[in-house]
């Protein structure tokens, strides 16, 4: 009986295992290996050791890309997390039309990336785009979104703030699983909304939010690829919105430097791992506060 | 002036009426037990007093002040939930002090009040612990201490003992009673357990299908139930209920013949007999009855019998020797028989 159960489980896992080895594990290994070679699809690969990495360190564009990526994460990750939580807290109650609002919250995330990017190209248009029209009507500043370097960097961050559907759903489910008696008690004890948020809701949601934080940090390194490629094309010149994924893409598919691109990918992986490790260390210090 | 008053309170959930026309006054310092089966509206009544639900009609007052439109925070009531509703990430002390801190009590007063409340319920040595490090009974003490710490006008307790095991429940029940006597606090205690209601309550309010059936001292609820529902619900095992047939001056109720009271001749009647009033004898007078099941519970023995095709339960002294399948003789004193209107269920007479 147990053997049959195990066999059944293995059988059901097999398609997934196959997919993950062929589509994820194998390419990852190839990438790691390729980072040590020079390869342009035409000549056969040439082993260069850590040469690619030496070159990366001196590459001005790579350094700008790393800085851009880090700045993007610094602003995008906390804002995305705050947005997901705010949306979840706003929409966790039942009220008329709540389903429509929740769907609206998730929708930008499930729109194909390219369509989403093209839409923002229109929204950000400095002359007739709805964003600047609205800002003008309110008497606010009307930046030249895609041609001013600072504004373009913010534009990419703003674009990322609406694709928080997954984080929103996870936060929503977490909020809904909190026992309602706790909130009734808080009501009876005259706790003010902010007090309840800080003393009850946030600590109880913290384990999930930390998971979302790690996940979003990893994800955000890649989240700016399509916007940077389609909306800002890595500019305004020279490299205001050239992020690591775009750097990799350009080196691989425009300059046909596959080995060099692989080395950049490996660097990106190591930087991500380092950040997540640092986050984890910080979190572990005050983790006892959240253990439930 | 009533500490807590319901005047014509009604609560509807859509088409369902959970509570209808509740008139109830809880006196200052009284412990009122609100008892009924699930779905009777007892918890609804409590939540309405707390302000966690809005009344559909009627008004609620606390200490003579109309609170019907006030939010929970402004009613100055404390509640103990069946699930305790302790914050899992806060220590016992932080849980107890939650309401005080939320109301902005200065820190130096806070710890004193927390310790005082914790000492009253006997959890002063658990203050550093988190709820998951506490047993069910300890959690219950912390929840109770939290309610005490605020010194509210009224305590609302929603089945606070139902998650405890039997022995602990009995102990905690007695402790709660002592605590109430010592503090002289006004408490409303909701329970589905009629033993808890009778033992704890200064008065007992019996609810059924959203309607208050009877409000009386525990003894009166037991001895003079106003209708068949109260008679059957209060007391364990339930009162024996027998259809009757009139014949001349007598009423036949299963195996029993009882004198037919004057003035009730027009109605169809049902007879109720408490298990302890079924008299058992080895021989002699009475109708023969076959012993089906014998439950020995130490201080008493419950006997399930069949007589004249009717099932009966009797409470017997543990000294009585009984064997399954044996024949006993059952009888009842006329004064121990309750008569109910078969249609309305109303108590017509106790022949007492």
Coordinates of C-alpha atoms in Angstrom, one line a residue:
Chain A
X1 CA 0.0 0.0 0.0
X2 CA 2.7 2.5 1.0
X3 CA 4.8 1.5 -2.0
X4 CA 1.9 2.1 -4.3
X5 CA 1.3 5.4 -2.7
X6 CA 4.9 6.4 -3.2
X7 CA 4.9 5.2 -6.8
X8 CA 1.7 7.3 -7.4
X9 CA 3.3 10.3 -5.9
X10 CA 6.5 10.0 -8.0
X11 CA 4.4 9.5 -11.1
X12 CA 2.5 12.6 -10.5
X13 CA 5.6 14.6 -9.7
X14 CA 7.4 13.5 -12.8
X15 CA 6.0 16.1 -15.3
X16 CA 6.9 18.8 -12.9
X17 CA 10.4 17.4 -12.3
X18 CA 10.9 17.1 -16.0
X19 CA 9.8 20.7 -16.6
X20 CA 11.9 22.2 -13.9
X21 CA 15.0 20.3 -15.0
X22 CA 14.8 21.1 -18.7
X23 CA 13.5 24.7 -18.3
X24 CA 15.1 25.9 -15.1
X25 CA 17.9 23.8 -13.7
X26 CA 19.6 22.9 -17.0
X27 CA 19.6 26.5 -18.4
X28 CA 20.9 27.7 -15.0
X29 CA 23.8 25.3 -15.1
X30 CA 24.5 26.2 -18.7
X31 CA 24.5 29.8 -17.8
X32 CA 26.9 29.3 -14.9
X33 CA 29.2 27.4 -17.2
X34 CA 28.8 29.9 -20.1
X35 CA 29.8 32.7 -17.8
X36 CA 33.4 31.3 -18.0
X37 CA 33.4 31.3 -21.8
X38 CA 33.3 33.7 -24.7
X39 CA 30.6 32.6 -27.2
X40 CA 28.9 34.4 -30.1
X41 CA 26.8 31.6 -31.7
X42 CA 29.2 31.5 -34.6
X43 CA 32.6 30.5 -33.4
X44 CA 32.9 27.7 -30.9
X45 CA 33.0 28.7 -27.3
X46 CA 36.4 29.8 -25.9
X47 CA 37.3 29.4 -22.2
X48 CA 38.3 32.6 -20.6
X49 CA 38.0 31.8 -16.9
X50 CA 36.9 34.8 -14.8
X51 CA 37.8 37.1 -17.7
X52 CA 34.2 38.1 -18.2
X53 CA 33.8 39.1 -14.6
X54 CA 37.0 41.2 -14.8
X55 CA 35.6 43.0 -17.7
X56 CA 32.2 43.5 -15.9
X57 CA 33.9 45.2 -13.0
X58 CA 35.5 47.8 -15.4
X59 CA 32.3 48.1 -17.5
X60 CA 30.8 51.6 -16.9
X61 CA 27.4 50.4 -18.3
X62 CA 27.3 47.4 -16.0
X63 CA 28.0 49.5 -13.0
X64 CA 25.3 52.0 -14.0
X65 CA 22.9 49.0 -14.5
X66 CA 23.6 47.6 -11.1
X67 CA 23.1 51.0 -9.5
X68 CA 19.8 51.5 -11.4
X69 CA 18.6 48.1 -10.4
X70 CA 19.4 48.6 -6.7
X71 CA 17.7 52.0 -6.7
X72 CA 14.7 50.5 -8.4
X73 CA 14.5 47.8 -5.7
X74 CA 15.0 50.3 -2.9
X75 CA 11.9 52.2 -4.0
X76 CA 9.7 49.6 -5.8
X77 CA 9.8 46.8 -3.3
X78 CA 8.6 48.7 -0.2
X79 CA 6.0 50.6 -2.2
X80 CA 4.7 47.5 -3.9
X81 CA 4.5 45.7 -0.6
X82 CA 2.7 48.7 1.0
X83 CA 0.4 48.9 -1.9
X84 CA -0.5 45.2 -1.7
X85 CA -1.2 45.5 2.0
X86 CA -3.2 48.7 1.7
X87 CA -5.3 47.2 -1.1
X88 CA -5.9 44.0 1.0
X89 CA -7.0 46.0 4.1
X90 CA -9.2 48.2 2.0
X91 CA -10.9 45.3 0.2
X92 CA -11.0 42.5 2.8
X93 CA -14.5 43.3 4.0
X94 CA -17.6 42.3 2.2
X95 CA -19.5 45.2 0.6
X96 CA -21.4 45.9 -2.5
X97 CA -19.2 45.4 -5.6
X98 CA -16.1 44.3 -3.6
X99 CA -15.6 41.5 -6.2
X100 CA -15.3 44.0 -9.0
X101 CA -12.7 46.0 -7.0
X102 CA -10.7 43.0 -6.2
X103 CA -10.7 41.9 -9.8
X104 CA -9.6 45.4 -10.7
X105 CA -6.7 45.1 -8.3
X106 CA -5.5 41.9 -9.8
X107 CA -6.2 42.8 -13.5
X108 CA -3.0 44.8 -14.3
X109 CA -0.9 41.8 -13.2
X110 CA -2.5 39.4 -15.6
X111 CA -2.4 41.7 -18.6
X112 CA 0.4 40.6 -20.9
X113 CA 3.6 42.6 -20.1
X114 CA 3.9 44.1 -23.6
X115 CA 0.3 45.3 -23.7
X116 CA 0.7 46.7 -20.3
X117 CA 3.8 48.5 -21.3
X118 CA 2.2 50.0 -24.5
X119 CA -0.7 51.3 -22.4
X120 CA 1.8 53.1 -20.1
X121 CA 3.5 54.6 -23.2
X122 CA 0.2 56.3 -23.8
X123 CA -0.4 57.3 -20.2
X124 CA 3.1 58.8 -19.9
X125 CA 2.8 60.8 -23.1
X126 CA 3.8 64.3 -21.9
X127 CA 1.5 66.2 -24.2
X128 CA -1.7 64.3 -24.5
X129 CA -1.3 61.4 -22.0
X130 CA -4.0 61.3 -19.3
X131 CA -1.4 61.5 -16.5
X132 CA -0.1 64.9 -17.5
X133 CA -3.5 66.1 -18.4
X134 CA -4.7 65.3 -14.9
X135 CA -1.6 66.7 -13.3
X136 CA -2.0 69.9 -15.3
X137 CA -5.7 70.2 -14.3
X138 CA -4.7 69.9 -10.7
X139 CA -2.0 72.5 -11.2
X140 CA 0.8 70.0 -10.5
X141 CA 4.1 69.6 -12.3
X142 CA 4.0 68.0 -15.7
X143 CA 7.3 66.2 -16.1
X144 CA 8.6 65.0 -19.5
X145 CA 8.2 61.4 -18.3
X146 CA 10.2 59.5 -20.8
X147 CA 12.8 62.0 -21.8
X148 CA 13.9 63.3 -18.4
X149 CA 16.3 60.8 -16.7
X150 CA 14.9 61.2 -13.2
X151 CA 11.3 61.2 -14.4
X152 CA 11.9 58.1 -16.5
X153 CA 13.3 56.2 -13.5
X154 CA 10.2 57.1 -11.6
X155 CA 8.0 56.2 -14.5
X156 CA 9.4 52.6 -14.4
X157 CA 8.8 52.5 -10.6
X158 CA 5.2 53.8 -11.0
X159 CA 4.6 51.2 -13.7
X160 CA 5.6 48.4 -11.3
X161 CA 3.3 49.6 -8.6
X162 CA 0.2 48.3 -10.3
X163 CA 1.3 44.8 -11.0
X164 CA 0.9 43.7 -7.3
X165 CA -2.0 41.3 -7.9
X166 CA -0.3 38.3 -6.4
X167 CA 1.0 40.1 -3.3
X168 CA -2.5 41.6 -2.9
X169 CA -4.2 38.2 -3.1
X170 CA -1.8 36.7 -0.6
X171 CA -2.2 39.6 1.8
X172 CA -6.0 39.5 1.3
X173 CA -6.1 35.8 2.2
X174 CA -3.8 36.4 5.2
X175 CA -6.0 39.2 6.5
X176 CA -9.2 37.2 6.0
X177 CA -7.7 34.3 8.0
X178 CA -7.2 36.4 11.1
X179 CA -9.9 35.6 13.7
X180 CA -12.6 38.3 13.7
X181 CA -13.0 38.0 17.5
X182 CA -9.7 39.8 17.9
X183 CA -11.1 42.7 16.0
X184 CA -14.3 42.7 18.0
X185 CA -12.3 42.7 21.2
X186 CA -10.2 45.6 19.9
X187 CA -13.5 47.4 19.2
X188 CA -14.8 46.8 22.7
X189 CA -11.4 48.0 24.1
X190 CA -11.7 51.3 22.3
X191 CA -8.6 50.7 20.2
X192 CA -8.1 53.2 17.5
X193 CA -7.7 52.0 13.9
X194 CA -4.0 52.9 13.8
X195 CA -3.4 51.2 17.1
X196 CA -5.1 48.1 15.9
X197 CA -3.1 48.2 12.7
X198 CA 0.2 48.5 14.4
X199 CA -0.5 46.3 17.4
X200 CA -2.7 43.6 15.9
X201 CA -3.0 43.4 12.1
X202 CA 0.6 44.1 11.1
X203 CA 2.3 41.7 13.6
X204 CA -0.2 39.0 12.8
X205 CA 0.4 39.4 9.0
X206 CA 4.1 39.8 9.5
X207 CA 5.2 36.2 8.7
X208 CA 3.4 36.4 5.4
X209 CA 4.6 39.9 4.6
X210 CA 8.2 38.8 5.2
X211 CA 7.7 36.0 2.7
X212 CA 6.3 38.5 0.2
X213 CA 9.2 40.8 0.9
X214 CA 11.8 38.2 0.0
X215 CA 9.8 37.0 -3.0
X216 CA 9.2 40.6 -4.3
X217 CA 12.9 41.4 -3.9
X218 CA 13.9 38.5 -6.1
X219 CA 11.1 39.2 -8.6
X220 CA 11.7 43.0 -8.8
X221 CA 15.2 42.5 -10.3
X222 CA 13.4 41.2 -13.4
X223 CA 10.2 43.2 -13.2
X224 CA 11.6 46.2 -15.0
X225 CA 12.8 44.4 -18.1
X226 CA 9.7 44.9 -20.3
X227 CA 9.1 48.6 -19.3
X228 CA 12.8 49.4 -19.9
X229 CA 12.8 47.6 -23.2
X230 CA 9.5 49.0 -24.6
X231 CA 8.7 52.2 -22.8
X232 CA 12.0 53.8 -22.1
X233 CA 14.4 51.7 -24.3
X234 CA 17.0 51.9 -21.6
X235 CA 17.2 55.7 -21.8
X236 CA 16.9 58.6 -21.7
X237 CA 20.5 58.5 -22.9
X238 CA 22.9 57.4 -22.0
X239 CA 21.6 54.8 -19.6
X240 CA 19.0 56.2 -17.1
X241 CA 16.8 53.1 -17.2
X242 CA 19.3 50.5 -18.2
X243 CA 18.8 47.8 -15.5
X244 CA 20.5 44.5 -15.2
X245 CA 18.0 42.4 -17.2
X246 CA 18.2 44.9 -20.1
X247 CA 22.0 44.9 -19.9
X248 CA 22.0 41.1 -20.1
X249 CA 19.5 41.2 -23.0
X250 CA 21.4 43.7 -25.0
X251 CA 24.7 41.9 -24.6
X252 CA 23.2 38.6 -25.5
X253 CA 20.8 39.4 -28.3
X254 CA 22.1 42.6 -29.7
X255 CA 25.9 42.3 -29.3
X256 CA 25.8 38.4 -29.4
X257 CA 28.1 38.3 -26.4
X258 CA 26.5 35.2 -24.7
X259 CA 29.4 34.5 -22.3
X260 CA 29.5 38.1 -21.1
X261 CA 25.7 38.2 -20.7
X262 CA 25.8 34.9 -18.7
X263 CA 28.5 36.4 -16.4
X264 CA 26.2 39.4 -15.9
X265 CA 23.3 37.0 -15.1
X266 CA 25.4 35.2 -12.6
X267 CA 26.3 38.5 -11.0
X268 CA 22.6 39.5 -10.8
X269 CA 21.9 36.2 -9.1
X270 CA 24.7 36.7 -6.6
X271 CA 23.5 40.3 -5.8
X272 CA 19.9 39.0 -5.3
X273 CA 21.1 36.2 -3.0
X274 CA 23.2 38.7 -1.0
X275 CA 20.3 41.1 -0.5
X276 CA 17.9 38.4 0.5
X277 CA 20.5 37.0 2.9
X278 CA 20.9 40.5 4.5
X279 CA 17.1 40.9 4.8
X280 CA 16.9 37.5 6.4
X281 CA 19.6 38.3 8.9
X282 CA 17.9 41.6 9.9
X283 CA 14.5 39.9 10.1
X284 CA 15.9 37.0 12.3
X285 CA 16.9 39.6 14.9
X286 CA 13.4 40.6 15.7
X287 CA 11.7 37.4 14.6
X288 CA 10.8 36.3 18.1
X289 CA 8.3 39.2 18.1
X290 CA 6.4 37.4 15.4
X291 CA 6.5 33.8 16.4
X292 CA 2.9 32.8 17.1
Chain B
X1 CA -31.9 51.5 37.9
X2 CA -30.9 48.4 35.9
X3 CA -27.2 47.9 35.1
X4 CA -28.2 46.5 31.8
X5 CA -31.7 46.7 30.2
X6 CA -33.3 45.4 27.1
X7 CA -36.5 47.1 26.0
X8 CA -38.4 45.5 23.2
X9 CA -35.2 44.4 21.5
X10 CA -35.5 42.6 18.2
X11 CA -32.8 41.4 15.9
X12 CA -33.4 40.2 12.3
X13 CA -30.9 38.7 9.9
X14 CA -32.6 39.0 6.6
X15 CA -35.8 37.0 6.9
X16 CA -34.7 35.2 10.0
X17 CA -35.6 36.7 13.4
X18 CA -32.8 35.8 15.9
X19 CA -34.4 37.7 18.8
X20 CA -37.9 39.0 19.3
X21 CA -39.2 41.6 21.7
X22 CA -36.7 40.9 24.5
X23 CA -37.6 42.6 27.7
X24 CA -34.9 42.0 30.3
X25 CA -33.3 43.9 33.1
X26 CA -30.1 42.8 34.8
X27 CA -29.7 44.3 38.2
X28 CA -26.6 46.0 39.6
X29 CA -24.2 43.4 40.8
X30 CA -26.4 40.5 39.4
X31 CA -25.1 37.5 37.6
X32 CA -27.7 36.6 35.0
X33 CA -27.3 33.3 33.2
X34 CA -28.7 33.4 29.7
X35 CA -29.3 29.8 28.7
X36 CA -30.8 28.1 25.6
X37 CA -30.0 25.6 22.9
X38 CA -27.8 26.7 20.0
X39 CA -29.7 29.1 17.7
X40 CA -31.9 30.4 20.6
X41 CA -30.6 33.9 20.3
X42 CA -28.6 34.0 23.5
X43 CA -25.3 35.0 21.9
X44 CA -27.1 37.5 19.8
X45 CA -28.5 39.1 22.9
X46 CA -25.0 39.4 24.3
X47 CA -23.5 40.8 21.1
X48 CA -26.3 43.4 21.0
X49 CA -25.4 44.5 24.5
X50 CA -21.8 44.8 23.5
X51 CA -22.7 46.8 20.4
X52 CA -21.0 44.3 18.1
X53 CA -24.4 44.0 16.3
X54 CA -27.1 46.7 15.8
X55 CA -30.6 46.1 17.1
X56 CA -33.4 45.9 14.5
X57 CA -35.8 47.4 17.0
X58 CA -36.0 48.4 20.6
X59 CA -33.3 49.9 22.9
X60 CA -30.5 48.9 25.2
X61 CA -29.4 50.8 28.3
X62 CA -26.4 50.4 30.5
X63 CA -26.5 52.0 33.9
X64 CA -29.6 54.0 33.0
X65 CA -27.9 55.4 29.9
X66 CA -29.4 54.6 26.5
X67 CA -26.5 53.0 24.5
X68 CA -28.5 51.7 21.6
X69 CA -26.6 53.9 19.1
X70 CA -23.3 53.9 20.8
X71 CA -20.3 52.0 19.4
X72 CA -18.8 49.2 21.5
X73 CA -15.9 51.4 22.7
X74 CA -18.3 53.8 24.3
X75 CA -20.4 51.3 26.3
X76 CA -17.8 50.4 28.9
X77 CA -18.4 46.7 28.8
X78 CA -15.9 43.9 28.7
X79 CA -16.4 40.6 26.9
X80 CA -14.9 37.2 27.3
X81 CA -15.2 35.1 24.2
X82 CA -15.6 31.4 23.8
X83 CA -12.4 31.3 21.9
X84 CA -10.8 33.7 24.5
X85 CA -9.7 36.0 21.6
X86 CA -6.2 36.3 23.0
X87 CA -3.7 38.0 20.8
X88 CA -1.2 35.2 19.9
X89 CA 1.8 37.5 19.4
X90 CA 1.4 39.3 22.8
X91 CA 2.3 38.1 26.2
X92 CA -0.3 37.5 28.9
X93 CA 0.5 40.8 30.5
X94 CA 0.2 42.6 27.2
X95 CA -3.1 40.9 26.5
X96 CA -4.4 41.9 29.9
X97 CA -3.3 45.4 29.4
X98 CA -4.4 45.8 25.8
X99 CA -7.6 47.8 26.5
X100 CA -5.9 49.9 29.1
X101 CA -3.1 50.8 26.8
X102 CA -5.4 51.4 23.9
X103 CA -7.2 53.9 26.2
X104 CA -3.9 55.6 27.0
X105 CA -3.4 54.7 30.6
X106 CA 0.1 55.8 31.7
X107 CA 2.6 53.0 31.9
X108 CA 3.3 53.1 35.6
X109 CA -0.4 52.6 36.4
X110 CA -0.7 50.0 33.7
X111 CA 1.5 47.3 35.2
X112 CA -0.2 47.7 38.6
X113 CA -3.7 47.2 37.1
X114 CA -2.5 44.3 35.0
X115 CA -1.0 42.6 38.1
X116 CA -4.1 43.3 40.1
X117 CA -6.4 41.7 37.5
X118 CA -4.0 38.8 37.0
X119 CA -3.9 38.1 40.8
X120 CA -7.7 38.1 40.9
X121 CA -7.9 35.2 38.4
X122 CA -4.7 33.5 39.6
X123 CA -2.6 34.0 36.5
X124 CA 0.0 36.4 38.0
X125 CA 2.8 33.9 37.5
X126 CA 2.0 33.5 33.8
X127 CA 2.4 37.1 32.7
X128 CA 5.5 36.7 30.6
X129 CA 4.1 33.8 28.6
X130 CA 2.6 33.9 25.2
X131 CA -0.9 32.3 24.7
X132 CA 0.6 29.2 22.9
X133 CA 2.6 28.5 26.0
X134 CA -0.5 28.4 28.2
X135 CA -3.0 25.6 28.8
X136 CA -6.7 26.0 28.0
X137 CA -7.5 26.8 31.6
X138 CA -4.7 29.3 31.9
X139 CA -5.8 31.1 28.7
X140 CA -9.2 31.3 30.2
X141 CA -7.8 33.0 33.3
X142 CA -5.9 35.5 31.1
X143 CA -9.0 36.3 29.1
X144 CA -10.9 36.8 32.3
X145 CA -8.2 39.0 33.8
X146 CA -8.2 41.2 30.7
X147 CA -12.0 41.7 31.1
X148 CA -11.4 42.6 34.8
X149 CA -8.5 45.0 34.2
X150 CA -10.7 47.5 32.5
X151 CA -13.2 47.6 35.5
X152 CA -16.2 47.9 33.1
X153 CA -19.8 48.5 34.1
X154 CA -20.9 45.1 32.8
X155 CA -19.1 41.9 32.0
X156 CA -20.4 39.9 29.1
X157 CA -19.3 36.3 29.1
X158 CA -19.9 34.2 26.0
X159 CA -19.6 30.5 26.9
X160 CA -16.3 31.1 28.6
X161 CA -16.0 27.6 30.0
X162 CA -17.1 25.5 27.1
X163 CA -13.5 24.8 25.8
X164 CA -12.4 23.4 29.2
X165 CA -12.4 19.7 30.1
X166 CA -15.1 18.6 32.5
X167 CA -13.2 18.7 35.8
X168 CA -11.6 22.1 35.1
X169 CA -15.0 23.4 34.0
X170 CA -16.5 22.6 37.4
X171 CA -13.6 24.1 39.3
X172 CA -13.5 27.2 37.2
X173 CA -17.3 27.6 37.6
X174 CA -17.0 27.7 41.3
X175 CA -14.1 30.1 41.1
X176 CA -16.1 32.4 38.8
X177 CA -18.9 32.4 41.3
X178 CA -16.6 33.3 44.1
X179 CA -15.1 36.1 42.0
X180 CA -18.5 37.5 41.2
X181 CA -19.5 37.5 44.8
X182 CA -16.3 39.2 45.8
X183 CA -16.4 41.9 43.1
X184 CA -20.1 42.4 43.1
X185 CA -19.9 43.0 39.4
X186 CA -22.8 42.9 36.9
X187 CA -22.3 39.9 34.7
X188 CA -24.3 38.3 31.9
X189 CA -23.3 34.8 31.4
X190 CA -24.3 33.0 28.2
X191 CA -24.3 29.2 28.1
X192 CA -26.0 26.3 26.5
X193 CA -25.3 24.2 29.6
X194 CA -28.3 24.3 31.9
X195 CA -26.2 23.0 34.9
X196 CA -23.9 26.0 34.5
X197 CA -26.8 28.3 34.3
X198 CA -28.5 27.0 37.4
X199 CA -25.3 26.8 39.5
X200 CA -23.9 30.2 38.5
X201 CA -26.9 32.4 37.9
X202 CA -28.5 34.6 40.5
X203 CA -31.3 34.5 38.0
X204 CA -31.7 32.4 34.9
X205 CA -33.2 33.6 31.6
X206 CA -34.2 30.7 29.3
X207 CA -34.3 31.5 25.6
X208 CA -35.8 29.5 22.8
X209 CA -36.0 30.4 19.1
X210 CA -35.4 34.0 19.9
X211 CA -38.0 34.4 22.5
X212 CA -37.5 34.7 26.3
X213 CA -39.3 31.8 27.9
X214 CA -38.8 32.4 31.5
X215 CA -36.8 34.7 33.8
X216 CA -36.6 33.4 37.3
X217 CA -34.4 32.2 40.2
X218 CA -32.6 28.9 39.3
X219 CA -34.7 27.0 41.8
X220 CA -38.0 28.5 40.3
X221 CA -37.0 27.7 36.8
X222 CA -36.4 24.1 37.8
X223 CA -39.5 23.7 40.0
X224 CA -42.0 25.9 38.2
X225 CA -41.2 25.8 34.5
X226 CA -43.7 28.0 32.6
X227 CA -43.9 25.7 29.7
X228 CA -42.9 22.3 28.2
X229 CA -39.8 23.7 26.6
X230 CA -38.3 25.0 29.9
X231 CA -39.4 21.9 31.7
X232 CA -37.6 19.7 29.2
X233 CA -34.5 21.9 28.7
X234 CA -33.7 22.5 32.4
X235 CA -32.8 19.3 34.2
X236 CA -30.7 16.3 33.1
X237 CA -31.9 13.8 32.1
X238 CA -34.9 15.6 30.6
X239 CA -38.3 15.4 32.2
X240 CA -40.4 12.4 31.0
X241 CA -43.2 13.6 28.8
X242 CA -46.3 11.4 28.4
X243 CA -49.4 11.8 26.4
X244 CA -52.6 11.5 28.4
X245 CA -56.1 10.1 28.0
X246 CA -58.9 11.2 30.2
X247 CA -61.3 8.6 31.7
X248 CA -63.7 9.8 34.3
X249 CA -61.9 11.3 37.2
X250 CA -58.6 9.9 36.1
X251 CA -55.9 10.7 33.6
X252 CA -54.0 7.9 32.0
X253 CA -50.4 8.9 31.3
X254 CA -48.6 5.9 30.1
X255 CA -48.2 3.5 33.0
X256 CA -49.5 6.1 35.5
X257 CA -53.0 7.0 36.6
X258 CA -53.3 10.4 38.1
X259 CA -56.3 12.4 39.4
X260 CA -57.8 14.6 36.8
X261 CA -57.8 18.2 37.9
X262 CA -61.0 20.2 37.6
X263 CA -61.2 23.1 35.1
X264 CA -58.8 21.5 32.5
X265 CA -61.4 19.1 31.0
X266 CA -61.6 20.8 27.7
X267 CA -58.0 20.6 26.7
X268 CA -55.7 17.8 25.5
X269 CA -53.0 17.4 28.1
X270 CA -49.4 16.1 28.4
X271 CA -47.9 15.0 31.7
X272 CA -44.4 15.7 32.7
X273 CA -42.5 13.7 35.4
X274 CA -38.9 14.4 36.4
X275 CA -36.7 11.3 36.6
X276 CA -36.2 11.7 40.3
X277 CA -39.9 11.6 40.8
X278 CA -40.4 8.2 39.2
X279 CA -40.7 5.9 42.1
X280 CA -39.2 2.4 41.7
X281 CA -40.1 -0.6 43.8
X282 CA -39.2 -4.2 43.5
X283 CA -42.8 -5.4 44.0
X284 CA -46.1 -4.3 45.3
X285 CA -48.0 -1.3 44.0
X286 CA -47.4 0.4 40.6
X287 CA -47.2 -0.7 37.1
X288 CA -44.6 -3.3 36.1
X289 CA -41.8 -1.9 34.0
X290 CA -38.9 -3.7 32.3
X291 CA -35.4 -2.4 33.0
X292 CA -33.6 -1.7 29.7
X293 CA -30.5 0.2 30.6
X294 CA -28.8 1.0 33.9
X295 CA -26.3 3.8 34.1
X296 CA -24.3 4.0 37.3
X297 CA -22.8 7.4 37.9
X298 CA -21.5 6.9 41.5
X299 CA -23.8 9.3 43.4
X300 CA -26.8 8.3 41.5
X301 CA -28.1 5.7 39.1
X302 CA -30.1 6.4 36.0
X303 CA -32.6 3.7 34.9
X304 CA -34.2 3.5 31.5
X305 CA -37.4 1.5 31.6
X306 CA -40.3 0.5 29.3
X307 CA -43.8 0.4 30.9
X308 CA -47.0 -0.1 28.9
X309 CA -45.0 0.5 25.8
X310 CA -43.7 3.9 27.0
X311 CA -40.1 4.7 27.6
X312 CA -39.2 6.3 31.0
X313 CA -36.1 7.4 32.7
X314 CA -35.8 7.3 36.5
X315 CA -33.2 8.5 38.9
X316 CA -32.5 6.0 41.6
X317 CA -30.3 5.8 44.7
X318 CA -27.1 4.0 44.0
X319 CA -28.1 1.4 46.6
X320 CA -30.9 0.1 44.6
X321 CA -30.0 -3.2 43.0
X322 CA -31.0 -3.4 39.4
X323 CA -30.4 -5.8 36.6
X324 CA -31.2 -5.4 33.0
X325 CA -34.3 -7.3 31.9
X326 CA -35.7 -7.4 35.5
X327 CA -39.2 -6.1 36.2
X328 CA -39.7 -3.2 38.5
X329 CA -42.8 -1.4 39.6
X330 CA -43.1 2.3 38.8
X331 CA -45.3 4.9 40.4
X332 CA -45.5 8.6 40.9
X333 CA -47.0 10.9 43.5
X334 CA -49.7 13.1 42.0
X335 CA -48.0 16.3 43.4
X336 CA -44.9 15.6 41.3
X337 CA -46.7 15.6 38.0
X338 CA -46.7 18.6 35.7
X339 CA -49.5 19.1 33.2
X340 CA -48.9 20.9 29.9
X341 CA -51.4 22.0 27.2
X342 CA -50.6 19.6 24.4
X343 CA -51.0 22.4 21.7
X344 CA -49.3 25.4 23.2
X345 CA -46.9 23.7 25.6
X346 CA -47.9 26.0 28.4
X347 CA -47.8 24.7 31.9
X348 CA -51.4 24.4 33.2
X349 CA -50.8 23.0 36.6
X350 CA -48.2 21.4 38.7
X351 CA -50.2 19.2 41.0
X352 CA -47.7 20.1 43.7

